[in-house]
């Protein structure tokens, strides 16, 4: 087997619009989330875009502390069209 190339990974913040994936045959997927950060991962054979609630090591840098009975949630939608 040949050498494995390291995939490209980037973190994106401050988008002005929801990310959209589109293919030449007209297929479009719009990604929407309550999260402000997105992780973009591009190995040779695919692409992965996922919302994130915080930066790496957020738990140690600036943890989100919830009071008893308090909850935290986030949502993520994929819209085909």
PDB file of C-alpha atoms in Angstrom:
ATOM      1  CA  UNK A   1       0.000   0.000   0.000  1.00  0.00           C
ATOM      2  CA  UNK A   2       1.059   3.557  -0.619  1.00  0.00           C
ATOM      3  CA  UNK A   3       1.542   6.255   1.988  1.00  0.00           C
ATOM      4  CA  UNK A   4      -1.627   7.603   3.573  1.00  0.00           C
ATOM      5  CA  UNK A   5      -2.027  11.334   3.089  1.00  0.00           C
ATOM      6  CA  UNK A   6      -3.180  13.307   6.108  1.00  0.00           C
ATOM      7  CA  UNK A   7      -6.717  14.591   5.623  1.00  0.00           C
ATOM      8  CA  UNK A   8      -7.339  18.317   5.705  1.00  0.00           C
ATOM      9  CA  UNK A   9      -9.272  19.597   8.698  1.00  0.00           C
ATOM     10  CA  UNK A  10     -10.304  23.177   9.311  1.00  0.00           C
ATOM     11  CA  UNK A  11     -12.493  24.958  11.823  1.00  0.00           C
ATOM     12  CA  UNK A  12     -14.751  27.729  10.542  1.00  0.00           C
ATOM     13  CA  UNK A  13     -16.582  30.417  12.537  1.00  0.00           C
ATOM     14  CA  UNK A  14     -18.608  33.522  11.698  1.00  0.00           C
ATOM     15  CA  UNK A  15     -20.378  32.249   8.595  1.00  0.00           C
ATOM     16  CA  UNK A  16     -22.838  34.744   7.106  1.00  0.00           C
ATOM     17  CA  UNK A  17     -25.042  31.993   5.687  1.00  0.00           C
ATOM     18  CA  UNK A  18     -25.633  28.293   6.190  1.00  0.00           C
ATOM     19  CA  UNK A  19     -23.075  26.019   4.478  1.00  0.00           C
ATOM     20  CA  UNK A  20     -24.324  24.446   1.228  1.00  0.00           C
ATOM     21  CA  UNK A  21     -22.906  21.390  -0.511  1.00  0.00           C
ATOM     22  CA  UNK A  22     -23.761  21.051  -4.188  1.00  0.00           C
ATOM     23  CA  UNK A  23     -22.952  18.554  -6.909  1.00  0.00           C
ATOM     24  CA  UNK A  24     -22.917  18.923 -10.686  1.00  0.00           C
ATOM     25  CA  UNK A  25     -26.149  16.942 -11.073  1.00  0.00           C
ATOM     26  CA  UNK A  26     -28.093  19.621  -9.174  1.00  0.00           C
ATOM     27  CA  UNK A  27     -28.198  17.926  -5.766  1.00  0.00           C
ATOM     28  CA  UNK A  28     -27.876  20.452  -2.924  1.00  0.00           C
ATOM     29  CA  UNK A  29     -27.660  19.948   0.827  1.00  0.00           C
ATOM     30  CA  UNK A  30     -27.958  22.955   3.156  1.00  0.00           C
ATOM     31  CA  UNK A  31     -26.595  22.514   6.681  1.00  0.00           C
ATOM     32  CA  UNK A  32     -28.176  24.542   9.489  1.00  0.00           C
ATOM     33  CA  UNK A  33     -27.339  24.529  13.186  1.00  0.00           C
ATOM     34  CA  UNK A  34     -27.630  26.509  16.380  1.00  0.00           C
ATOM     35  CA  UNK A  35     -23.840  26.120  16.764  1.00  0.00           C
ATOM     36  CA  UNK A  36     -21.515  28.909  15.681  1.00  0.00           C
ATOM     37  CA  UNK A  37     -18.497  26.715  14.863  1.00  0.00           C
ATOM     38  CA  UNK A  38     -18.166  24.216  12.018  1.00  0.00           C
ATOM     39  CA  UNK A  39     -15.533  21.509  11.542  1.00  0.00           C
ATOM     40  CA  UNK A  40     -14.666  20.755   7.905  1.00  0.00           C
ATOM     41  CA  UNK A  41     -12.857  17.472   7.289  1.00  0.00           C
ATOM     42  CA  UNK A  42     -11.764  16.430   3.792  1.00  0.00           C
ATOM     43  CA  UNK A  43     -10.118  13.041   3.374  1.00  0.00           C
ATOM     44  CA  UNK A  44      -9.454  11.977  -0.227  1.00  0.00           C
ATOM     45  CA  UNK A  45     -12.753  10.132  -0.643  1.00  0.00           C
ATOM     46  CA  UNK A  46     -15.330  12.288   1.160  1.00  0.00           C
ATOM     47  CA  UNK A  47     -16.204  15.539   2.881  1.00  0.00           C
ATOM     48  CA  UNK A  48     -17.542  15.946   6.399  1.00  0.00           C
ATOM     49  CA  UNK A  49     -18.990  19.185   7.753  1.00  0.00           C
ATOM     50  CA  UNK A  50     -20.272  19.151  11.311  1.00  0.00           C
ATOM     51  CA  UNK A  51     -21.355  21.792  13.801  1.00  0.00           C
ATOM     52  CA  UNK A  52     -19.457  22.131  17.063  1.00  0.00           C
ATOM     53  CA  UNK A  53     -20.522  23.708  20.349  1.00  0.00           C
ATOM     54  CA  UNK A  54     -16.994  24.848  21.217  1.00  0.00           C
ATOM     55  CA  UNK A  55     -13.355  24.956  20.239  1.00  0.00           C
ATOM     56  CA  UNK A  56     -10.983  22.053  20.940  1.00  0.00           C
ATOM     57  CA  UNK A  57     -10.214  21.715  24.648  1.00  0.00           C
ATOM     58  CA  UNK A  58     -13.155  24.008  25.477  1.00  0.00           C
ATOM     59  CA  UNK A  59     -13.800  21.956  28.611  1.00  0.00           C
ATOM     60  CA  UNK A  60     -10.412  22.990  30.037  1.00  0.00           C
ATOM     61  CA  UNK A  61     -10.302  26.531  28.614  1.00  0.00           C
ATOM     62  CA  UNK A  62     -13.734  27.970  29.297  1.00  0.00           C
ATOM     63  CA  UNK A  63     -16.181  25.286  30.413  1.00  0.00           C
ATOM     64  CA  UNK A  64     -19.914  25.813  30.223  1.00  0.00           C
ATOM     65  CA  UNK A  65     -21.157  25.358  33.796  1.00  0.00           C
ATOM     66  CA  UNK A  66     -24.789  24.374  34.234  1.00  0.00           C
ATOM     67  CA  UNK A  67     -26.698  24.959  37.437  1.00  0.00           C
ATOM     68  CA  UNK A  68     -28.694  22.076  38.937  1.00  0.00           C
ATOM     69  CA  UNK A  69     -31.746  21.454  36.753  1.00  0.00           C
ATOM     70  CA  UNK A  70     -30.353  23.580  33.889  1.00  0.00           C
ATOM     71  CA  UNK A  71     -29.823  22.017  30.459  1.00  0.00           C
ATOM     72  CA  UNK A  72     -27.942  22.783  27.272  1.00  0.00           C
ATOM     73  CA  UNK A  73     -28.956  21.737  23.795  1.00  0.00           C
ATOM     74  CA  UNK A  74     -28.055  22.263  20.176  1.00  0.00           C
ATOM     75  CA  UNK A  75     -29.705  21.338  16.883  1.00  0.00           C
ATOM     76  CA  UNK A  76     -28.480  20.377  13.400  1.00  0.00           C
ATOM     77  CA  UNK A  77     -30.610  20.147  10.232  1.00  0.00           C
ATOM     78  CA  UNK A  78     -29.777  18.784   6.785  1.00  0.00           C
ATOM     79  CA  UNK A  79     -32.044  20.236   4.118  1.00  0.00           C
ATOM     80  CA  UNK A  80     -32.127  18.518   0.716  1.00  0.00           C
ATOM     81  CA  UNK A  81     -33.144  20.545  -2.275  1.00  0.00           C
TER      82      UNK A  81
END
